[in-house]
XYZ file of C-alpha atoms in Angstrom:
766
model
C -100.947 -4.517 102.184
C -101.276 -7.095 99.406
C -100.671 -5.639 95.977
C -103.139 -6.703 93.300
C -102.131 -6.828 89.637
C -104.227 -7.349 86.523
C -103.536 -9.135 83.276
C -105.539 -9.944 80.171
C -105.001 -13.301 78.499
C -105.946 -14.406 75.007
C -107.389 -17.909 75.386
C -107.608 -20.246 72.405
C -109.359 -23.570 71.892
C -112.678 -22.808 73.635
C -115.632 -24.271 71.730
C -118.585 -23.858 74.090
C -119.688 -22.213 77.311
C -118.541 -25.196 79.367
C -114.972 -24.526 78.210
C -114.969 -20.927 79.434
C -116.655 -21.851 82.714
C -114.129 -24.646 83.321
C -111.188 -22.286 82.804
C -112.797 -19.608 84.972
C -113.488 -22.108 87.757
C -109.927 -23.458 87.779
C -108.365 -19.982 87.781
C -110.581 -18.785 90.615
C -109.504 -21.760 92.719
C -105.997 -20.296 92.899
C -105.482 -18.331 96.092
C -105.573 -14.584 95.503
C -106.927 -14.913 91.932
C -110.175 -13.467 90.561
C -110.864 -14.304 86.927
C -113.571 -13.654 84.345
C -113.436 -15.595 81.070
C -115.374 -14.337 78.058
C -116.135 -16.964 75.410
C -117.224 -14.407 72.801
C -114.022 -12.359 72.932
C -111.809 -15.373 73.816
C -110.199 -13.381 76.614
C -109.656 -13.826 80.339
C -109.344 -10.822 82.651
C -107.447 -11.886 85.759
C -106.652 -10.038 88.996
C -103.968 -11.715 91.088
C -102.181 -11.012 94.371
C -98.524 -11.344 95.330
C -97.269 -14.896 95.100
C -98.959 -15.541 91.757
C -97.375 -14.676 88.419
C -98.598 -14.580 84.826
C -96.586 -17.651 83.854
C -98.445 -19.663 86.505
C -101.800 -18.524 85.148
C -100.843 -19.409 81.573
C -99.519 -22.799 82.656
C -102.813 -23.617 84.374
C -104.860 -22.753 81.279
C -102.537 -24.802 79.075
C -102.764 -27.717 81.493
C -106.504 -27.732 80.889
C -105.843 -28.235 77.179
C -106.232 -24.657 75.910
C -103.770 -22.042 74.728
C -103.074 -18.827 76.603
C -101.035 -15.751 75.806
C -100.620 -12.469 77.646
C -102.032 -9.487 75.763
C -99.457 -6.717 75.894
C -100.552 -3.223 74.726
C -98.312 -1.755 72.008
C -95.703 0.691 73.306
C -96.537 4.392 72.871
C -94.893 6.277 70.046
C -92.110 8.653 71.114
C -93.501 12.095 71.874
C -92.109 15.495 70.915
C -91.090 16.114 74.496
C -90.336 14.115 77.642
C -93.489 12.892 79.336
C -95.541 12.661 76.143
C -98.061 9.856 76.215
C -99.803 7.933 73.456
C -103.443 8.726 72.897
C -104.776 6.416 70.258
C -103.035 3.228 71.320
C -104.143 3.111 74.959
C -107.061 0.830 75.500
C -107.118 -0.370 71.889
C -107.932 -4.058 71.500
C -104.991 -6.140 70.411
C -105.294 -9.119 68.063
C -104.875 -12.137 70.297
C -103.187 -14.741 68.140
C -102.825 -15.674 64.510
C -105.383 -18.415 65.011
C -107.835 -15.900 66.450
C -107.638 -13.812 63.286
C -107.720 -16.628 60.734
C -110.098 -19.094 62.406
C -113.182 -18.110 60.364
C -111.163 -18.398 57.145
C -109.794 -21.795 58.184
C -113.257 -23.046 59.061
C -114.646 -21.763 55.773
C -112.004 -23.707 53.883
C -112.696 -26.815 55.954
C -116.460 -26.408 55.456
C -116.180 -25.844 51.695
C -114.001 -28.906 51.095
C -116.182 -31.085 53.355
C -119.401 -29.970 51.647
C -118.022 -30.639 48.162
C -116.838 -34.129 49.155
C -119.924 -35.038 51.228
C -122.589 -34.186 48.652
C -121.859 -37.113 46.262
C -121.505 -39.479 49.255
C -124.978 -38.589 50.515
C -126.510 -38.773 47.031
C -124.980 -42.191 46.315
C -126.226 -43.569 49.641
C -129.729 -42.165 49.427
C -130.506 -42.660 45.704
C -130.142 -46.355 44.693
C -130.439 -45.435 41.001
C -127.042 -43.692 41.248
C -125.294 -46.729 42.737
C -122.919 -48.409 40.287
C -120.611 -51.363 40.835
C -118.075 -50.552 43.560
C -119.703 -47.174 44.290
C -119.056 -47.825 47.980
C -115.294 -47.519 47.464
C -115.723 -44.114 45.828
C -117.828 -43.079 48.832
C -115.055 -44.217 51.165
C -112.467 -42.253 49.186
C -114.574 -39.091 49.433
C -115.781 -39.539 53.018
C -112.421 -40.374 54.610
C -110.887 -36.867 54.348
C -114.154 -35.335 55.587
C -114.262 -37.507 58.713
C -110.535 -37.304 59.463
C -109.515 -33.817 58.298
C -112.880 -32.029 58.288
C -113.819 -33.423 61.693
C -110.355 -32.912 63.216
C -111.456 -29.921 65.384
C -114.206 -32.053 66.947
C -111.944 -35.069 67.501
C -109.249 -32.888 69.051
C -111.746 -31.121 71.337
C -113.381 -34.399 72.318
C -109.967 -35.833 73.269
C -109.152 -32.746 75.324
C -112.507 -32.919 77.120
C -112.047 -36.644 77.728
C -108.704 -36.032 79.449
C -110.493 -33.773 81.929
C -113.594 -35.881 82.397
C -115.933 -33.591 80.463
C -118.387 -34.186 77.626
C -119.776 -31.646 75.174
C -121.267 -31.459 71.688
C -117.768 -32.155 70.358
C -117.812 -35.518 72.132
C -121.127 -36.454 70.526
C -119.940 -35.429 67.072
C -116.616 -37.224 67.387
C -117.966 -40.467 68.856
C -120.907 -40.646 66.444
C -118.948 -39.942 63.275
C -116.036 -42.180 64.213
C -118.442 -45.001 65.127
C -120.255 -44.718 61.800
C -116.973 -44.462 59.897
C -115.341 -47.289 61.864
C -118.282 -49.610 61.305
C -118.246 -48.768 57.601
C -114.550 -49.707 57.390
C -115.263 -52.988 59.166
C -118.226 -53.708 56.870
C -116.160 -52.922 53.747
C -113.018 -54.868 54.644
C -114.315 -57.650 56.928
C -117.981 -57.883 55.976
C -119.925 -58.110 52.747
C -120.281 -54.381 52.038
C -117.153 -54.302 49.876
C -118.444 -56.866 47.367
C -119.128 -55.662 43.795
C -122.792 -55.072 43.139
C -123.614 -54.110 46.752
C -126.635 -51.861 46.907
C -127.617 -49.441 49.649
C -131.253 -48.762 50.525
C -133.836 -48.457 53.268
C -134.771 -52.034 54.148
C -136.919 -51.668 57.251
C -137.248 -55.467 57.599
C -133.498 -56.027 57.917
C -132.311 -57.687 61.101
C -129.355 -56.448 63.144
C -127.201 -59.138 61.682
C -127.521 -57.585 58.238
C -125.376 -54.655 59.372
C -122.202 -56.303 58.096
C -123.281 -55.490 54.545
C -124.199 -51.879 55.201
C -122.016 -48.744 55.275
C -122.800 -45.438 56.981
C -120.333 -43.154 55.250
C -123.051 -40.598 54.419
C -123.865 -40.354 58.131
C -120.242 -39.773 59.113
C -119.453 -37.186 56.428
C -122.858 -35.459 56.565
C -122.725 -34.884 60.320
C -119.249 -33.368 60.085
C -120.331 -30.992 57.311
C -123.486 -29.834 59.091
C -121.698 -29.182 62.387
C -118.891 -27.339 60.596
C -121.542 -25.022 59.161
C -122.719 -24.117 62.657
C -119.162 -23.574 63.915
C -118.342 -21.333 60.967
C -121.317 -19.114 61.780
C -120.117 -18.878 65.378
C -116.559 -18.066 64.323
C -117.768 -15.189 62.156
C -119.518 -13.678 65.167
C -116.425 -14.096 67.372
C -114.249 -12.369 64.801
C -116.215 -9.171 65.416
C -115.507 -9.224 69.160
C -113.760 -6.024 70.221
C -115.126 -3.974 67.313
C -116.999 -1.744 69.746
C -113.715 -0.619 71.238
C -112.154 -0.004 67.855
C -115.217 1.970 66.763
C -114.971 4.105 69.888
C -111.318 4.885 69.383
C -111.753 5.482 65.659
C -113.881 8.503 66.499
C -110.784 10.345 67.622
C -108.642 12.402 65.286
C -105.635 10.630 63.753
C -103.533 13.736 63.133
C -103.469 17.148 64.776
C -102.053 20.593 63.941
C -99.823 21.714 66.821
C -98.823 25.352 67.453
C -95.147 25.734 68.295
C -93.723 28.475 70.522
C -92.453 30.392 67.487
C -95.996 30.564 66.060
C -95.444 27.930 63.344
C -97.790 25.016 62.804
C -96.839 21.355 62.497
C -99.027 18.391 61.592
C -98.250 15.404 63.850
C -99.919 12.091 64.781
C -102.258 12.378 67.769
C -100.162 9.759 69.567
C -97.363 12.343 69.888
C -99.567 14.958 71.529
C -98.549 15.784 75.113
C -100.276 17.541 77.983
C -99.761 21.288 77.625
C -99.434 21.272 73.838
C -101.576 23.806 71.959
C -103.358 22.539 68.855
C -105.616 24.054 66.196
C -109.164 22.851 65.485
C -110.678 24.263 62.292
C -114.398 24.182 61.379
C -115.503 20.613 60.634
C -112.477 19.035 62.339
C -112.559 16.683 65.307
C -111.120 17.887 68.615
C -107.991 15.763 69.072
C -108.079 15.327 72.865
C -109.542 16.776 76.039
C -108.453 20.362 76.593
C -109.288 24.001 77.285
C -109.892 26.718 74.672
C -107.157 29.372 74.725
C -108.136 31.223 71.566
C -111.265 31.615 69.398
C -115.015 31.076 69.732
C -117.171 28.385 68.148
C -119.988 25.897 68.626
C -119.004 22.308 69.380
C -121.209 19.339 68.503
C -120.910 16.905 71.418
C -123.981 14.816 70.582
C -121.909 11.729 69.773
C -120.574 11.696 73.332
C -123.205 13.364 75.528
C -126.508 13.023 73.673
C -126.986 16.795 73.876
C -128.818 17.677 70.666
C -127.902 21.396 70.631
C -124.229 22.255 69.928
C -122.536 24.025 72.822
C -121.025 27.500 72.385
C -117.428 27.625 73.616
C -114.904 30.390 74.056
C -111.645 31.120 75.862
C -111.432 29.154 79.105
C -114.120 26.616 78.228
C -113.359 22.895 78.327
C -113.730 20.749 75.214
C -113.754 16.983 74.899
C -111.805 14.830 72.473
C -113.795 13.299 69.574
C -116.337 16.164 69.550
C -116.697 18.164 66.322
C -115.969 21.868 65.864
C -118.961 23.261 63.991
C -118.064 26.843 63.118
C -115.093 29.007 64.204
C -111.351 28.332 64.493
C -110.189 27.226 67.955
C -106.817 26.898 69.624
C -106.944 24.340 72.440
C -104.430 23.449 75.162
C -104.333 19.696 75.841
C -105.212 18.827 79.437
C -105.621 15.038 79.181
C -104.193 12.575 76.679
C -104.104 8.818 76.196
C -105.927 6.624 78.706
C -106.922 9.662 80.784
C -109.265 11.078 78.129
C -113.008 10.816 78.313
C -113.090 8.777 75.099
C -110.618 6.223 76.476
C -112.603 5.932 79.699
C -115.756 5.278 77.663
C -113.892 2.565 75.755
C -113.013 0.924 79.068
C -116.670 1.140 80.112
C -117.711 -0.804 77.018
C -114.992 -3.407 77.513
C -115.846 -3.929 81.184
C -119.558 -4.188 80.417
C -118.967 -6.763 77.682
C -116.590 -8.834 79.801
C -119.031 -8.985 82.682
C -122.045 -9.830 80.555
C -123.037 -13.465 80.992
C -123.447 -15.501 77.809
C -126.325 -17.943 77.602
C -125.034 -21.488 77.570
C -126.626 -23.503 74.813
C -129.150 -26.120 75.822
C -127.394 -28.738 73.709
C -124.116 -28.221 75.573
C -125.812 -28.454 78.969
C -127.629 -31.668 78.112
C -124.601 -33.179 76.363
C -122.749 -33.392 79.671
C -125.278 -36.007 80.812
C -126.511 -37.309 77.470
C -123.143 -38.454 76.096
C -122.037 -40.599 79.054
C -125.510 -42.176 79.170
C -125.390 -43.002 75.446
C -121.912 -44.500 75.770
C -123.041 -46.640 78.701
C -126.116 -47.757 76.749
C -123.925 -48.654 73.740
C -121.492 -50.646 75.894
C -124.376 -52.301 77.715
C -126.029 -53.165 74.420
C -122.831 -54.741 73.126
C -122.322 -56.749 76.285
C -125.959 -57.777 76.550
C -126.148 -59.057 73.000
C -122.853 -60.938 73.307
C -124.000 -62.581 76.527
C -127.430 -63.460 75.146
C -126.633 -64.597 71.596
C -122.855 -64.932 71.111
C -123.524 -63.186 67.764
C -120.678 -60.686 67.414
C -122.114 -59.115 64.252
C -125.537 -58.612 65.806
C -123.992 -57.215 68.992
C -121.853 -54.670 67.177
C -124.690 -53.768 64.814
C -127.028 -52.986 67.717
C -124.313 -51.033 69.555
C -123.507 -48.958 66.478
C -127.222 -48.318 65.945
C -127.312 -46.857 69.464
C -124.369 -44.559 68.723
C -125.724 -43.482 65.336
C -129.217 -42.690 66.565
C -127.594 -40.569 69.261
C -125.321 -38.802 66.776
C -126.424 -35.141 66.929
C -127.047 -34.309 63.278
C -130.381 -32.631 64.051
C -128.921 -31.090 67.199
C -126.207 -29.475 65.134
C -128.788 -28.125 62.700
C -131.275 -26.953 65.341
C -129.574 -23.666 66.152
C -127.822 -22.615 62.892
C -130.745 -23.324 60.558
C -133.255 -21.406 62.678
C -130.692 -18.651 63.132
C -129.969 -18.435 59.409
C -133.627 -18.286 58.429
C -134.533 -15.928 61.273
C -131.645 -13.554 60.606
C -132.285 -13.683 56.865
C -135.900 -12.685 57.380
C -134.746 -10.075 59.866
C -132.409 -8.548 57.300
C -135.344 -8.166 54.926
C -137.197 -6.301 57.670
C -134.211 -4.159 58.669
C -133.192 -6.219 61.728
C -129.717 -7.679 62.287
C -129.415 -10.363 64.997
C -125.824 -10.982 66.038
C -126.091 -14.539 67.278
C -128.056 -17.215 69.128
C -126.826 -16.040 72.536
C -128.864 -12.848 72.016
C -132.226 -14.558 71.743
C -132.703 -15.781 75.316
C -132.730 -12.206 76.635
C -135.614 -11.175 74.373
C -137.946 -13.666 76.019
C -137.369 -12.281 79.507
C -137.139 -8.544 78.795
C -139.734 -6.471 80.667
C -138.256 -2.952 80.466
C -137.018 -1.067 77.392
C -134.779 1.977 77.875
C -134.910 4.418 74.947
C -132.199 6.950 74.198
C -133.740 10.234 73.035
C -131.469 11.860 70.473
C -131.418 9.948 67.186
C -133.612 7.155 68.553
C -136.932 8.664 69.630
C -136.116 11.955 67.884
C -134.546 12.673 64.499
C -131.280 13.963 65.998
C -131.490 17.022 63.723
C -132.503 20.535 64.738
C -135.672 21.717 62.973
C -137.715 24.897 63.189
C -141.043 24.171 64.849
C -143.074 27.402 65.174
C -142.988 31.133 64.331
C -144.755 33.675 66.569
C -145.095 37.419 65.899
C -145.212 39.897 68.788
C -148.633 41.407 69.426
C -147.472 45.021 69.760
C -145.282 45.028 66.635
C -147.582 46.711 64.147
C -147.060 45.823 60.523
C -145.215 42.603 61.350
C -146.439 39.454 59.684
C -145.115 35.921 59.772
C -143.838 36.046 56.187
C -141.666 39.072 56.887
C -140.457 37.529 60.178
C -139.387 34.372 58.371
C -137.783 36.246 55.460
C -135.610 38.582 57.559
C -134.677 36.085 60.268
C -134.047 33.269 57.764
C -131.835 35.476 55.589
C -129.758 36.608 58.570
C -129.365 33.104 60.056
C -128.381 31.694 56.648
C -125.095 33.568 56.972
C -124.274 31.642 60.183
C -122.812 28.134 60.449
C -124.450 27.390 63.799
C -126.824 24.344 63.689
C -129.660 26.338 65.268
C -129.169 29.078 62.654
C -129.161 26.508 59.849
C -132.415 25.050 61.179
C -134.016 28.522 61.219
C -132.822 29.289 57.677
C -134.007 25.934 56.304
C -137.350 26.144 58.084
C -137.971 29.735 56.964
C -137.164 28.939 53.335
C -139.452 25.893 53.395
C -142.391 27.896 54.748
C -141.775 30.694 52.270
C -141.735 28.177 49.442
C -138.254 29.053 48.244
C -134.713 27.719 48.342
C -132.406 28.741 51.179
C -129.962 30.207 48.673
C -132.629 32.562 47.314
C -133.057 34.388 50.614
C -131.617 37.960 50.702
C -127.931 38.332 51.489
C -127.343 40.249 54.757
C -124.931 43.167 54.883
C -122.602 43.848 57.792
C -123.193 40.375 59.235
C -121.791 39.793 62.737
C -121.903 36.728 64.950
C -121.976 37.483 68.681
C -120.569 34.386 70.442
C -123.076 32.708 72.731
C -125.784 35.294 72.019
C -126.797 35.308 68.342
C -126.300 37.245 65.106
C -126.921 40.719 63.709
C -126.853 42.383 60.281
C -128.779 44.374 57.688
C -131.414 42.641 55.531
C -133.510 44.554 52.970
C -132.513 47.801 54.694
C -133.591 46.640 58.163
C -131.189 46.290 61.123
C -132.008 42.736 62.226
C -131.044 40.852 65.392
C -131.737 37.159 66.099
C -130.709 35.195 69.146
C -131.046 35.270 72.916
C -132.881 37.845 74.982
C -129.578 39.287 76.244
C -128.548 40.192 72.689
C -131.723 42.188 72.112
C -131.595 43.812 75.560
C -127.978 44.976 75.054
C -129.026 46.525 71.740
C -131.792 48.531 73.491
C -134.681 46.825 71.666
C -138.101 48.099 72.754
C -141.214 46.047 73.560
C -138.953 43.171 74.591
C -141.425 42.153 77.291
C -143.927 41.145 74.595
C -141.613 38.270 73.628
C -141.114 36.989 77.180
C -144.309 34.853 77.361
C -143.513 33.344 73.946
C -139.956 32.524 75.027
C -141.093 30.994 78.309
C -143.722 28.913 76.520
C -141.130 27.570 74.093
C -138.607 26.741 76.811
C -141.298 25.037 78.923
C -141.991 22.805 75.935
C -138.304 21.900 75.732
C -137.536 24.007 72.661
C -134.845 26.561 71.885
C -136.269 30.079 71.467
C -134.723 32.474 68.915
C -135.872 36.061 69.554
C -136.057 38.359 66.504
C -136.042 42.158 66.309
C -135.411 44.759 63.632
C -135.249 48.490 63.524
C -135.006 48.514 67.346
C -138.375 46.805 67.931
C -139.072 43.252 69.169
C -140.907 41.410 66.371
C -141.299 37.721 67.146
C -139.971 34.339 68.323
C -138.916 31.286 66.325
C -138.697 27.917 68.097
C -136.222 25.196 67.230
C -136.170 21.624 68.517
C -134.904 18.128 67.873
C -138.147 16.834 66.341
C -139.798 13.615 67.479
C -139.869 10.970 64.743
C -143.360 10.480 63.344
C -143.223 6.757 64.059
C -142.013 7.001 67.676
C -145.459 7.246 69.380
C -146.651 4.141 67.526
C -143.393 2.355 68.395
C -143.918 3.041 72.109
C -147.456 1.641 71.880
C -146.172 -1.513 70.184
C -143.497 -1.985 72.847
C -146.154 -1.681 75.555
C -148.235 -4.281 73.706
C -145.294 -6.701 74.071
C -145.453 -6.275 77.836
C -142.516 -3.857 78.031
C -142.299 -0.728 80.187
C -140.693 2.135 78.172
C -138.124 4.387 79.875
C -136.628 7.561 78.338
C -132.930 8.255 78.933
C -131.139 11.380 77.661
C -128.323 13.808 78.224
C -130.672 16.682 77.367
C -132.255 18.923 80.016
C -135.377 18.014 81.962
C -137.759 20.273 80.009
C -136.739 18.754 76.674
C -136.946 15.208 78.054
C -140.420 15.737 79.561
C -141.710 17.271 76.327
C -140.500 14.326 74.270
C -141.921 11.842 76.796
C -145.345 13.498 76.598
C -145.234 13.428 72.804
C -144.586 9.681 72.592
C -146.572 8.475 75.607
C -143.899 7.705 78.213
C -144.827 8.257 81.871
C -143.072 11.209 83.618
C -141.692 8.940 86.352
C -139.954 6.863 83.652
C -137.833 9.788 82.388
C -134.110 10.138 83.224
C -132.670 13.459 82.007
C -129.287 15.234 82.090
C -127.341 11.979 82.377
C -123.727 11.547 81.274
C -122.547 8.355 79.500
C -121.362 6.774 82.745
C -124.673 7.736 84.346
C -126.531 5.880 81.586
C -124.675 2.729 82.594
C -125.634 3.374 86.224
C -129.317 3.798 85.319
C -129.369 0.518 83.398
C -127.509 -1.249 86.216
C -129.927 0.187 88.795
C -132.963 -1.034 86.833
C -131.412 -4.495 86.608
C -130.696 -4.429 90.354
C -134.424 -3.832 90.900
C -135.070 -7.192 89.276
C -135.962 -5.920 85.828
C -134.681 -7.476 82.612
C -133.597 -4.475 80.564
C -133.394 -3.820 76.830
C -131.583 -0.653 75.742
C -132.174 1.131 72.414
C -129.621 3.760 71.380
C -127.539 5.107 68.529
C -124.615 7.185 69.816
C -121.178 6.524 71.269
C -122.598 7.725 74.568
C -124.984 4.748 74.444
C -122.348 2.078 73.713
C -121.488 1.192 77.312
C -125.166 1.146 78.353
C -126.004 -1.078 75.351
C -123.329 -3.524 76.452
C -124.498 -3.410 80.087
C -128.171 -4.082 79.304
C -129.523 -7.617 79.083
C -130.396 -6.837 75.456
C -128.839 -4.027 73.407
C -130.571 -2.661 70.296
C -128.708 -0.113 68.152
C -130.224 2.109 65.504
C -128.426 1.402 62.231
C -128.314 5.135 61.510
C -126.111 5.587 64.590
C -122.415 5.110 65.274
C -120.347 1.986 64.717
C -119.528 1.905 68.433
C -123.200 1.655 69.384
C -123.885 -0.943 66.691
C -120.959 -3.162 67.662
C -121.765 -2.954 71.386
C -125.374 -4.015 70.775
C -127.002 -7.414 70.315
C -129.518 -6.319 67.681
C -129.181 -3.624 65.019
C -132.196 -1.820 63.544
C -130.955 -0.926 60.071
C -133.745 1.444 59.078
C -133.438 3.686 62.117
C -137.191 3.356 62.740
C -138.042 2.749 66.403
C -141.028 0.610 65.387
C -138.527 -1.963 64.175
C -137.456 -2.450 67.804
C -140.794 -4.134 68.534
C -140.445 -6.228 65.370
C -136.911 -7.194 66.412
C -138.043 -8.434 69.809
C -140.947 -10.379 68.295
C -138.703 -11.956 65.652
C -136.037 -12.821 68.226
C -138.613 -14.461 70.486
C -140.011 -16.405 67.530
C -136.543 -17.526 66.469
C -135.711 -18.616 70.022
C -138.949 -20.594 70.233
C -138.077 -22.292 66.935
C -134.595 -23.194 68.175
C -136.009 -24.667 71.373
C -138.612 -26.587 69.380
C -135.878 -27.922 67.107
C -133.764 -29.030 70.065
C -136.755 -30.695 71.729
C -137.659 -32.736 68.648
C -134.004 -33.521 67.877
C -133.551 -34.959 71.358
C -136.986 -36.567 71.135
C -136.075 -38.606 68.055
C -132.856 -39.787 69.679
C -134.304 -40.612 73.075
C -137.333 -42.420 71.623
C -135.196 -44.487 69.263
C -132.445 -45.410 71.740
C -134.458 -48.187 73.454
C -135.428 -49.593 70.059
C -131.788 -49.632 68.928
C -130.609 -51.250 72.163
C -133.314 -53.914 71.857
C -132.114 -54.829 68.383
C -135.301 -53.592 66.745
C -133.553 -50.839 64.801
C -130.685 -51.570 62.494
C -128.134 -48.786 61.813
C -129.620 -47.995 58.415
C -133.021 -47.289 59.949
C -131.223 -45.255 62.606
C -129.625 -43.245 59.832
C -133.026 -42.784 58.185
C -134.529 -41.564 61.476
C -131.657 -39.158 61.883
C -132.136 -37.897 58.330
C -135.855 -37.415 58.946
C -135.159 -35.507 62.160
C -132.815 -33.239 60.209
C -135.460 -32.633 57.532
C -137.987 -31.842 60.232
C -135.634 -29.356 61.905
C -134.892 -27.569 58.625
C -138.574 -27.472 57.645
C -139.545 -26.118 61.052
C -136.893 -23.410 60.724
C -138.114 -22.411 57.273
C -141.442 -21.397 58.794
C -139.668 -18.267 60.035
C -139.627 -17.003 56.447
C -143.319 -16.197 56.864
C -142.695 -13.859 59.809
C -144.181 -10.406 59.273
């Protein structure tokens, strides 16, 4: 049987989607190799059979003109005993190369220097009043480092692509800027442009032969600066790749208190924890790893992992999961899984796999450039040859050829995406919407289904007291007394349900929680409720079993109230004092006031809302009814991996799915969906795994985010259309000698102004 191995490579030098697809295609042509290359994370995940080694894979990538390096996980720290395994390190993303970490900083430096040098060049060329004797030589001095050093990444990439018979935006930038710069050098040193007193202006009556006295340094330096701006924005987005994994792993505890056999405690790094070790989890601390409780009782908040809004009561023998939070009592836990075996680590792998397999939209400019650039080069060569054959005028021939190259130089194309993105994202930030990048926008146009997580997205994520009912047969019982006694007793408990009861009772009584009576003889009964004496009354609050064991009478009068509450998806707290059943308080994760309106707005956009939750069916159905989601569109009691399956199943049905969530349990599903939207009030893992972040935590913003994204995408496409339109319409004029290079530069400048102005219209979005 053929053994299959896997390796992850850090790939450097990719500048567009065609780069990643070229590498992926070449790797997959090797026998026994299956590869997936991710442009955003600059990584390649490769499975290979016997007969292929890592060195061969790296050599192939390097042969294509890119860099490749095997990503090796850091070795685990030595454990306290043989067999100990590292917990925190497994699965953690590793910085790929020094260039990967510093690229945004390098680009920023290159952009800053280029912008400072280009500004006076553009002003001198465009404003004749600023032109002094020999100004052109100052422009050359300033423009040369911009074209050579500032544009070096484009020239290098264009050369690499040329070696492999490919053409991209880099080819357009390099050829256009070098042509403009080269012609300017020729005009300065061999033509009349270097003469003192030369003036630069827009003479639309000039013939092609006048090009020998004209320089295009502002075109060369300006294009480089504008394109660098777009690349810097892209690099910033790439730098954040892998943050979802780090956010997931950061949830885990960093240190843990281990119990030794002699009863002493020792604080050690989590990485040294081994299977079988016993460790202490105090109230408010994070459970270090997956394990089983061997001592103590408590309530554990697992909402960050499971979506379950109500903390789970645990005692001896119960399983607990790493990264959950101990809410109340002290626990001693025996570790059962550590390192890559833990649930948290498996969730991290889910996010990574989902992100790696998620196709990135290839930019329209890159797709067209593959055909556009060779055509432009052929037109330029044909123009040169045609003019030489027809007129024998070398100056006119070169002037017309350069005009062809300059009119095709993609200044407006380079501005089309970043300007619309900057304006759109800036307006989005004002509205509480963060768009991660241009690759996100295409999905918003096609989305037809929106999957909504319940806890923290549709609901507040906080337990609140909803209703108070008194029992009909309990004479002398009124709601005020029920709230006072139950609220006072529950205030002594640390359980989230008890805190909700205490806060709700105090609010309805018009007092502060701290002003409620102090119970005497307070006792917490694990998994059942609490008991104690308040104002001389023996009070019990909790589940029906607690009251039944205490011999409370008239308990059957509370049964219909309890059943009604549970049918509505709420937690029922039964209250009795002095041996008599008195009433029922209901607690629930309340629906946000804005959620019903948000669902209506999403429907208005043509989207079908779906509710997805780890909570039980009754709770899910109640929330769906409250916000207007159809019963058949409700998925309840789903684990994190099941959420991924639900999203994948919807996509398999032909739907284009958007996912809105806020917890770690949503991170993998957010990455799997065609469009991920994270509530900004949620976890870093969810935010980093998503495509859009809703800062305000208001579900209505999800509809705004989709509308803004669609508008921004439409603007980008409009920009690209007009940018290409100017070039394509002017190319025949340039080839015919009816457009000298200066007019070509003016047309290019106008197209850039149009693109920027069109993008600025997004500022009016509301």
